[in-house]
Coordinates of C-alpha atoms in Angstrom, one line a residue:
X161 CA 5.7 19.0 1.2
X162 CA 8.3 19.2 -1.6
X163 CA 8.3 20.9 -5.0
X164 CA 11.1 18.7 -6.3
X165 CA 9.7 15.1 -6.8
X166 CA 13.2 13.7 -6.3
X167 CA 13.0 14.8 -2.6
X168 CA 9.9 12.7 -1.9
X169 CA 10.4 10.1 0.7
X170 CA 10.8 6.6 -0.7
X171 CA 9.8 4.4 2.2
X172 CA 7.1 4.3 4.8
X173 CA 9.8 4.5 7.5
X174 CA 11.2 7.7 6.1
X175 CA 7.7 9.2 5.9
X176 CA 7.0 8.1 9.5
X177 CA 10.3 9.6 10.7
X178 CA 9.6 12.9 9.1
X179 CA 6.1 13.1 10.5
X180 CA 7.3 12.1 14.0
X181 CA 10.0 14.9 13.9
X182 CA 7.2 17.3 12.9
X183 CA 5.0 16.2 15.8
X184 CA 7.9 16.5 18.3
X185 CA 8.7 20.0 17.1
X186 CA 5.0 21.1 17.2
X187 CA 4.5 19.8 20.7
X188 CA 7.8 21.3 21.9
X189 CA 6.9 24.8 20.5
X190 CA 3.2 24.8 21.4
X191 CA 3.5 23.8 25.1
X192 CA -0.3 24.1 25.7
X193 CA -0.8 21.1 23.4
X194 CA 1.4 19.0 25.8
X195 CA -1.6 18.7 28.1
X196 CA -3.8 17.2 25.4
X197 CA -4.3 13.7 23.9
X198 CA -2.8 13.1 20.4
X199 CA -5.1 11.6 17.8
X200 CA -3.6 10.5 14.5
X201 CA -5.9 10.3 11.5
X202 CA -5.1 9.0 8.0
X203 CA -7.1 8.3 4.9
X204 CA -6.3 6.2 1.9
X205 CA -2.5 5.7 1.8
X206 CA -2.3 8.0 4.8
X207 CA -4.2 5.2 6.7
X208 CA -1.1 3.1 6.4
X209 CA 1.1 5.9 7.7
X210 CA -1.3 6.6 10.5
X211 CA -0.6 3.1 11.9
X212 CA 3.2 3.4 11.6
X213 CA 3.2 6.9 13.0
X214 CA 0.9 5.8 15.9
X215 CA 3.4 3.1 16.8
X216 CA 6.4 5.5 16.6
X217 CA 4.6 8.2 18.5
X218 CA 3.7 5.8 21.3
X219 CA 7.4 4.8 21.6
X220 CA 8.4 8.5 21.5
X221 CA 5.9 9.4 24.2
X222 CA 7.2 6.5 26.4
X223 CA 10.8 7.7 25.8
X224 CA 9.9 11.3 26.7
X225 CA 10.8 12.6 23.2
X226 CA 7.2 13.5 22.2
X227 CA 5.8 15.6 25.0
X228 CA 2.0 15.0 25.0
X229 CA -0.3 13.7 27.6
X230 CA -0.9 10.4 25.8
X231 CA -1.8 8.9 22.4
X232 CA -5.6 9.0 22.3
X233 CA -6.0 6.9 19.2
X234 CA -5.4 6.2 15.6
X235 CA -8.2 6.7 13.1
X236 CA -8.1 5.1 9.6
X237 CA -10.5 6.1 6.9
X238 CA -10.6 3.9 3.8
X239 CA -7.0 2.9 4.6
X240 CA -5.0 1.8 1.6
X241 CA -2.7 -0.6 3.5
X242 CA -2.2 -3.4 1.0
X243 CA -3.0 -2.6 -2.7
X244 CA -2.7 -6.3 -3.6
X245 CA -5.3 -7.4 -1.0
X246 CA -7.5 -4.4 -1.9
X247 CA -7.7 -5.2 -5.6
X248 CA -8.5 -8.8 -4.8
X249 CA -11.5 -7.7 -2.8
X250 CA -13.1 -5.5 -5.5
X251 CA -14.5 -8.2 -7.8
X252 CA -16.1 -10.3 -5.0
X253 CA -17.6 -7.2 -3.3
X254 CA -19.1 -5.9 -6.6
X255 CA -20.4 -9.4 -7.3
X256 CA -22.0 -9.7 -3.9
X257 CA -23.9 -6.4 -4.4
X258 CA -24.9 -7.5 -8.0
X259 CA -22.7 -4.9 -9.7
X260 CA -20.6 -7.6 -11.5
X261 CA -21.8 -10.9 -13.0
X262 CA -19.8 -14.1 -12.8
X263 CA -18.0 -13.3 -16.1
X264 CA -17.0 -9.8 -14.8
X265 CA -15.9 -11.4 -11.5
X266 CA -13.6 -13.9 -13.2
X267 CA -12.0 -11.1 -15.4
X268 CA -11.5 -8.9 -12.3
X269 CA -10.0 -11.7 -10.3
X270 CA -7.6 -12.8 -13.0
X271 CA -6.3 -9.2 -13.3
X272 CA -6.1 -8.8 -9.5
X273 CA -4.0 -11.9 -9.3
X274 CA -1.8 -10.6 -12.1
X275 CA -1.4 -7.3 -10.1
X276 CA -0.3 -9.2 -7.0
X277 CA 2.2 -11.2 -9.1
X278 CA 3.6 -8.0 -10.6
X279 CA 3.9 -6.4 -7.2
X280 CA 5.7 -9.5 -5.8
X281 CA 8.1 -9.5 -8.8
X282 CA 8.9 -5.8 -8.2
X283 CA 7.2 -4.9 -11.6
X284 CA 5.6 -1.8 -10.1
X285 CA 5.0 0.2 -13.3
X286 CA 3.3 -2.9 -14.8
X287 CA 1.3 -3.3 -11.6
X288 CA 0.2 0.3 -11.9
X289 CA -0.9 -0.1 -15.5
X290 CA -2.8 -3.3 -14.6
X291 CA -4.4 -1.6 -11.7
X292 CA -5.7 1.2 -14.0
X293 CA -6.8 -1.5 -16.5
X294 CA -8.8 -3.3 -13.7
X295 CA -10.6 -0.2 -12.4
X296 CA -10.9 1.8 -15.7
X297 CA -11.6 -1.0 -18.2
X298 CA -12.5 -4.4 -16.7
X299 CA -14.8 -3.1 -13.9
X300 CA -16.3 -0.3 -15.9
X301 CA -16.9 -2.5 -19.0
X302 CA -18.6 -5.2 -16.9
X303 CA -20.6 -3.1 -14.4
X304 CA -22.3 -0.3 -16.2
X305 CA -19.5 2.0 -15.2
X306 CA -19.7 1.4 -11.4
X307 CA -17.5 3.7 -9.3
X308 CA -15.3 1.4 -7.3
X309 CA -15.0 4.0 -4.5
X310 CA -18.8 4.2 -4.2
X311 CA -20.5 1.1 -5.7
X312 CA -23.9 2.7 -5.2
X313 CA -23.1 5.0 -8.1
X314 CA -22.2 4.6 -11.7
X315 CA -19.7 7.1 -13.0
X316 CA -22.5 8.2 -15.3
X317 CA -24.5 9.3 -12.2
X318 CA -21.9 11.9 -11.5
X319 CA -23.2 15.3 -12.6
X320 CA -19.8 16.3 -13.8
X321 CA -18.9 13.0 -15.6
X322 CA -20.8 11.7 -18.6
X323 CA -20.9 8.2 -20.0
X324 CA -18.6 9.3 -22.8
X325 CA -15.8 10.3 -20.4
X326 CA -16.2 7.6 -17.8
X327 CA -13.6 5.3 -19.4
X328 CA -11.2 8.3 -19.9
X329 CA -11.2 9.5 -16.3
X330 CA -7.9 8.0 -15.2
X331 CA -6.0 9.9 -17.9
X332 CA -7.2 13.2 -16.4
X333 CA -6.1 12.3 -12.9
X334 CA -3.4 14.6 -11.5
X335 CA -1.2 14.0 -8.6
X336 CA 0.5 11.0 -7.1
X337 CA -1.4 7.8 -6.6
X338 CA -0.1 5.0 -4.4
X339 CA 1.2 3.1 -7.4
X340 CA 2.8 6.3 -8.8
X341 CA 4.7 6.5 -5.5
X342 CA 5.7 2.8 -5.6
X343 CA 6.8 3.0 -9.2
X344 CA 8.5 6.4 -8.5
X345 CA 7.0 8.0 -11.6
X346 CA 6.0 11.6 -11.9
X347 CA 2.4 12.6 -11.7
X348 CA 0.3 12.3 -14.8

C-alpha cells in the first residue's frame, strides 16, 4: 500500500518480490504459521500475481528462505492474466449466450483486435480508452446494457443503476484498473 502513486510497483516482478518479502517476514515472525500450508489466492489482476507469487514462493520454500510446511496451492478467481485475450473472448461468449447479435459480435471483435494491436504497439493509454469503448459503448449499445462481468444481468437490472446511467458508469469508477496501471495514469 502506498499513498504516493509514484511509489507503485511498475512490473509484475517487482510486485511479486514485494509480496514474497512480506510472506517471508510474516512466517519468520509468526512461527506457528511455519507448521501450516501456504495457500495463495488472487482475483482479477491479483490472479496473475498469484501465479508469479506461487512460483516464487515455491522456490523460496525449497531454498529455505520462506519457512512454511509447503505450498498448498494457488487459487485464481476471475484471473485477469491477459487483457488482450480476455477482450477477444467477450464478443463470442456474449454471442453464444444470445446477448449479442452478429452485428454486435463483429463490432466487438473489431475493437478487441484494435485493443490487441494497441497493446502490442505500446499504446497503452489508447488501449485503455478502446477497452472502455468496448465495454461501455459497443457491448452496452448492442446488448441491452449487458453487464460483461455477469452476462445474466443487464446493468438496468442493478437496483442501484438505472438505464440512464448505465452508459455513464465508467466515468464514476474510482481506483486503479489494470489498464490504468499499464498506462501509469492516476485514478479517475
